Structure formats: structure tokens, C-alpha cells
Amino acid sequence: MPASAATASPSRLLDAWEEGQGQHPLHRALTMLRLAEPDASIADLAQLPVGERDRRLLHARAMLFGSKLDAIAHCPACKEPIEAVLAAAELAQPPSH
């Protein structure tokens, strides 16, 4: 993946984020991925398998904000928060064949 995400200006990042606000989550993902891969068309990016698209999005996120992902969820039974720290690189592993 090109390093475009890491070199995206703050204004380009904000523009992509604002554009994605009114979009369906799938289209929002493609808008953000296009920021990382500006030479690819939205149509080309839409043809990627979901796992490959998500791997590229995680890589772009890591390039922009670092690889640490702070996560929080709430237990459906007791509503207690559950916190975890994940590494983007571990989640973005390509499938093994």
C-alpha cells in the first residue's frame, strides 16, 4: 500500500471524514481507503474482498494514528465495561492458505 495515508494533510483527512459522515458505512470505508490510495478509483476499491479492504484500512489507520487500538465494549449481561488494547498489525494479517 502506498504511504499516502501517512502523508495526507489534515485538511484532506478532515474532508474525507466529513464526506463520510452522511454515507453508508461501506461507502464511508471506501472514502477513507481512497485517502490512503488516491490512484485507485472507488469502483476498484469496491471490488476488493472485504478482508483485503479491511486489512488496507487498518494499515492506513496505523500509518495515520499509530498501531495501538484502544477498544471498549460492554458486557451484554452485566453492562460492565471491558477494555482491551489491540495492535492493528495483528488484526490486519492476511489469511493463511
mmCIF file with all atom_site columns, C-alpha atoms in Angstrom:
data_model
loop_
_atom_site.group_PDB
_atom_site.id
_atom_site.type_symbol
_atom_site.label_atom_id
_atom_site.label_alt_id
_atom_site.label_comp_id
_atom_site.label_asym_id
_atom_site.label_entity_id
_atom_site.label_seq_id
_atom_site.pdbx_PDB_ins_code
_atom_site.Cartn_x
_atom_site.Cartn_y
_atom_site.Cartn_z
_atom_site.occupancy
_atom_site.B_iso_or_equiv
_atom_site.pdbx_formal_charge
_atom_site.auth_seq_id
_atom_site.auth_comp_id
_atom_site.auth_asym_id
_atom_site.auth_atom_id
_atom_site.pdbx_PDB_model_num
ATOM 1  C CA . MET A 1 1  ? 0.000   0.000   0.000  1.00 0.00 ? 1  MET A CA 1
ATOM 2  C CA . PRO A 1 2  ? 1.318   3.457   -0.784 1.00 0.00 ? 2  PRO A CA 1
ATOM 3  C CA . ALA A 1 3  ? 2.310   5.667   2.123  1.00 0.00 ? 3  ALA A CA 1
ATOM 4  C CA . SER A 1 4  ? -0.298  8.239   1.034  1.00 0.00 ? 4  SER A CA 1
ATOM 5  C CA . ALA A 1 5  ? -2.285  7.844   4.234  1.00 0.00 ? 5  ALA A CA 1
ATOM 6  C CA . ALA A 1 6  ? 0.715   8.797   6.310  1.00 0.00 ? 6  ALA A CA 1
ATOM 7  C CA . THR A 1 7  ? 1.317   11.923  4.243  1.00 0.00 ? 7  THR A CA 1
ATOM 8  C CA . ALA A 1 8  ? -2.314  13.029  3.929  1.00 0.00 ? 8  ALA A CA 1
ATOM 9  C CA . SER A 1 9  ? -2.744  16.607  5.010  1.00 0.00 ? 9  SER A CA 1
ATOM 10 C CA . PRO A 1 10 ? -5.001  17.286  7.968  1.00 0.00 ? 10 PRO A CA 1
ATOM 11 C CA . SER A 1 11 ? -7.395  19.116  5.649  1.00 0.00 ? 11 SER A CA 1
ATOM 12 C CA . ARG A 1 12 ? -7.642  16.103  3.283  1.00 0.00 ? 12 ARG A CA 1
ATOM 13 C CA . LEU A 1 13 ? -8.266  13.822  6.251  1.00 0.00 ? 13 LEU A CA 1
ATOM 14 C CA . LEU A 1 14 ? -10.961 16.154  7.586  1.00 0.00 ? 14 LEU A CA 1
ATOM 15 C CA . ASP A 1 15 ? -12.552 16.435  4.137  1.00 0.00 ? 15 ASP A CA 1
ATOM 16 C CA . ALA A 1 16 ? -12.729 12.639  3.814  1.00 0.00 ? 16 ALA A CA 1
ATOM 17 C CA . TRP A 1 17 ? -14.144 12.334  7.341  1.00 0.00 ? 17 TRP A CA 1
ATOM 18 C CA . GLU A 1 18 ? -16.795 14.980  6.659  1.00 0.00 ? 18 GLU A CA 1
ATOM 19 C CA . GLU A 1 19 ? -17.699 13.385  3.316  1.00 0.00 ? 19 GLU A CA 1
ATOM 20 C CA . GLY A 1 20 ? -18.135 10.046  5.057  1.00 0.00 ? 20 GLY A CA 1
ATOM 21 C CA . GLN A 1 21 ? -20.500 11.377  7.723  1.00 0.00 ? 21 GLN A CA 1
ATOM 22 C CA . GLY A 1 22 ? -23.583 11.029  5.534  1.00 0.00 ? 22 GLY A CA 1
ATOM 23 C CA . GLN A 1 23 ? -22.506 7.837   3.828  1.00 0.00 ? 23 GLN A CA 1
ATOM 24 C CA . HIS A 1 24 ? -23.439 4.218   4.369  1.00 0.00 ? 24 HIS A CA 1
ATOM 25 C CA . PRO A 1 25 ? -20.650 2.502   6.375  1.00 0.00 ? 25 PRO A CA 1
ATOM 26 C CA . LEU A 1 26 ? -19.457 0.615   3.277  1.00 0.00 ? 26 LEU A CA 1
ATOM 27 C CA . HIS A 1 27 ? -19.133 3.811   1.255  1.00 0.00 ? 27 HIS A CA 1
ATOM 28 C CA . ARG A 1 28 ? -17.511 5.561   4.220  1.00 0.00 ? 28 ARG A CA 1
ATOM 29 C CA . ALA A 1 29 ? -14.858 2.824   4.333  1.00 0.00 ? 29 ALA A CA 1
ATOM 30 C CA . LEU A 1 30 ? -14.200 3.282   0.619  1.00 0.00 ? 30 LEU A CA 1
ATOM 31 C CA . THR A 1 31 ? -13.921 7.055   1.047  1.00 0.00 ? 31 THR A CA 1
ATOM 32 C CA . MET A 1 32 ? -11.328 6.623   3.785  1.00 0.00 ? 32 MET A CA 1
ATOM 33 C CA . LEU A 1 33 ? -9.463  3.968   1.817  1.00 0.00 ? 33 LEU A CA 1
ATOM 34 C CA . ARG A 1 34 ? -9.345  6.294   -1.179 1.00 0.00 ? 34 ARG A CA 1
ATOM 35 C CA . LEU A 1 35 ? -7.495  8.781   1.020  1.00 0.00 ? 35 LEU A CA 1
ATOM 36 C CA . ALA A 1 36 ? -4.812  6.127   1.508  1.00 0.00 ? 36 ALA A CA 1
ATOM 37 C CA . GLU A 1 37 ? -4.869  5.012   -2.118 1.00 0.00 ? 37 GLU A CA 1
ATOM 38 C CA . PRO A 1 38 ? -5.635  8.125   -4.189 1.00 0.00 ? 38 PRO A CA 1
ATOM 39 C CA . ASP A 1 39 ? -4.678  6.486   -7.505 1.00 0.00 ? 39 ASP A CA 1
ATOM 40 C CA . ALA A 1 40 ? -7.378  3.835   -7.090 1.00 0.00 ? 40 ALA A CA 1
ATOM 41 C CA . SER A 1 41 ? -10.960 4.524   -8.090 1.00 0.00 ? 41 SER A CA 1
ATOM 42 C CA . ILE A 1 42 ? -13.838 3.941   -5.708 1.00 0.00 ? 42 ILE A CA 1
ATOM 43 C CA . ALA A 1 43 ? -15.065 1.275   -8.149 1.00 0.00 ? 43 ALA A CA 1
ATOM 44 C CA . ASP A 1 44 ? -11.716 -0.535  -7.994 1.00 0.00 ? 44 ASP A CA 1
ATOM 45 C CA . LEU A 1 45 ? -11.639 -0.367  -4.206 1.00 0.00 ? 45 LEU A CA 1
ATOM 46 C CA . ALA A 1 46 ? -15.231 -1.648  -4.039 1.00 0.00 ? 46 ALA A CA 1
ATOM 47 C CA . GLN A 1 47 ? -14.134 -4.780  -5.920 1.00 0.00 ? 47 GLN A CA 1
ATOM 48 C CA . LEU A 1 48 ? -11.679 -5.754  -3.174 1.00 0.00 ? 48 LEU A CA 1
ATOM 49 C CA . PRO A 1 49 ? -12.666 -8.672  -0.946 1.00 0.00 ? 49 PRO A CA 1
ATOM 50 C CA . VAL A 1 50 ? -13.929 -7.385  2.407  1.00 0.00 ? 50 VAL A CA 1
ATOM 51 C CA . GLY A 1 51 ? -10.955 -8.832  4.288  1.00 0.00 ? 51 GLY A CA 1
ATOM 52 C CA . GLU A 1 52 ? -8.453  -7.164  1.963  1.00 0.00 ? 52 GLU A CA 1
ATOM 53 C CA . ARG A 1 53 ? -10.296 -3.848  2.178  1.00 0.00 ? 53 ARG A CA 1
ATOM 54 C CA . ASP A 1 54 ? -10.320 -4.016  5.961  1.00 0.00 ? 54 ASP A CA 1
ATOM 55 C CA . ARG A 1 55 ? -6.631  -5.009  6.079  1.00 0.00 ? 55 ARG A CA 1
ATOM 56 C CA . ARG A 1 56 ? -5.774  -1.953  3.985  1.00 0.00 ? 56 ARG A CA 1
ATOM 57 C CA . LEU A 1 57 ? -7.953  0.287   6.160  1.00 0.00 ? 57 LEU A CA 1
ATOM 58 C CA . LEU A 1 58 ? -6.229  -0.970  9.315  1.00 0.00 ? 58 LEU A CA 1
ATOM 59 C CA . HIS A 1 59 ? -2.844  -0.330  7.728  1.00 0.00 ? 59 HIS A CA 1
ATOM 60 C CA . ALA A 1 60 ? -3.878  3.205   6.760  1.00 0.00 ? 60 ALA A CA 1
ATOM 61 C CA . ARG A 1 61 ? -5.213  3.832   10.264 1.00 0.00 ? 61 ARG A CA 1
ATOM 62 C CA . ALA A 1 62 ? -1.920  2.636   11.753 1.00 0.00 ? 62 ALA A CA 1
ATOM 63 C CA . MET A 1 63 ? 0.046   4.922   9.412  1.00 0.00 ? 63 MET A CA 1
ATOM 64 C CA . LEU A 1 64 ? -2.051  7.923   10.456 1.00 0.00 ? 64 LEU A CA 1
ATOM 65 C CA . PHE A 1 65 ? -2.572  7.347   14.163 1.00 0.00 ? 65 PHE A CA 1
ATOM 66 C CA . GLY A 1 66 ? -0.224  4.550   15.271 1.00 0.00 ? 66 GLY A CA 1
ATOM 67 C CA . SER A 1 67 ? -0.798  0.844   15.605 1.00 0.00 ? 67 SER A CA 1
ATOM 68 C CA . LYS A 1 68 ? -2.342  0.787   19.083 1.00 0.00 ? 68 LYS A CA 1
ATOM 69 C CA . LEU A 1 69 ? -6.138  0.357   19.078 1.00 0.00 ? 69 LEU A CA 1
ATOM 70 C CA . ASP A 1 70 ? -7.929  1.053   22.344 1.00 0.00 ? 70 ASP A CA 1
ATOM 71 C CA . ALA A 1 71 ? -11.200 -0.849  22.432 1.00 0.00 ? 71 ALA A CA 1
ATOM 72 C CA . ILE A 1 72 ? -14.093 -0.847  24.852 1.00 0.00 ? 72 ILE A CA 1
ATOM 73 C CA . ALA A 1 73 ? -17.247 -2.914  24.914 1.00 0.00 ? 73 ALA A CA 1
ATOM 74 C CA . HIS A 1 74 ? -19.941 -3.524  27.483 1.00 0.00 ? 74 HIS A CA 1
ATOM 75 C CA . CYS A 1 75 ? -20.908 -6.964  28.736 1.00 0.00 ? 75 CYS A CA 1
ATOM 76 C CA . PRO A 1 76 ? -24.450 -7.627  27.498 1.00 0.00 ? 76 PRO A CA 1
ATOM 77 C CA . ALA A 1 77 ? -25.333 -9.409  30.742 1.00 0.00 ? 77 ALA A CA 1
ATOM 78 C CA . CYS A 1 78 ? -23.963 -7.092  33.447 1.00 0.00 ? 78 CYS A CA 1
ATOM 79 C CA . LYS A 1 79 ? -23.222 -3.942  31.391 1.00 0.00 ? 79 LYS A CA 1
ATOM 80 C CA . GLU A 1 80 ? -19.702 -3.702  32.850 1.00 0.00 ? 80 GLU A CA 1
ATOM 81 C CA . PRO A 1 81 ? -17.137 -2.186  30.507 1.00 0.00 ? 81 PRO A CA 1
ATOM 82 C CA . ILE A 1 82 ? -14.485 -4.453  29.054 1.00 0.00 ? 82 ILE A CA 1
ATOM 83 C CA . GLU A 1 83 ? -11.339 -2.725  27.844 1.00 0.00 ? 83 GLU A CA 1
ATOM 84 C CA . ALA A 1 84 ? -8.675  -4.113  25.528 1.00 0.00 ? 84 ALA A CA 1
ATOM 85 C CA . VAL A 1 85 ? -5.642  -2.820  23.680 1.00 0.00 ? 85 VAL A CA 1
ATOM 86 C CA . LEU A 1 86 ? -5.079  -4.343  20.259 1.00 0.00 ? 86 LEU A CA 1
ATOM 87 C CA . ALA A 1 87 ? -2.346  -3.973  17.662 1.00 0.00 ? 87 ALA A CA 1
ATOM 88 C CA . ALA A 1 88 ? -3.538  -3.073  14.167 1.00 0.00 ? 88 ALA A CA 1
ATOM 89 C CA . ALA A 1 89 ? -0.850  -5.277  12.618 1.00 0.00 ? 89 ALA A CA 1
ATOM 90 C CA . GLU A 1 90 ? -2.168  -8.337  14.452 1.00 0.00 ? 90 GLU A CA 1
ATOM 91 C CA . LEU A 1 91 ? -5.695  -7.734  13.205 1.00 0.00 ? 91 LEU A CA 1
ATOM 92 C CA . ALA A 1 92 ? -4.563  -6.991  9.668  1.00 0.00 ? 92 ALA A CA 1
ATOM 93 C CA . GLN A 1 93 ? -2.836  -10.309 8.995  1.00 0.00 ? 93 GLN A CA 1
ATOM 94 C CA . PRO A 1 94 ? -3.649  -11.666 5.541  1.00 0.00 ? 94 PRO A CA 1
ATOM 95 C CA . PRO A 1 95 ? -5.446  -15.008 5.560  1.00 0.00 ? 95 PRO A CA 1
ATOM 96 C CA . SER A 1 96 ? -3.227  -18.059 5.601  1.00 0.00 ? 96 SER A CA 1
ATOM 97 C CA . HIS A 1 97 ? -3.832  -20.620 2.904  1.00 0.00 ? 97 HIS A CA 1
#
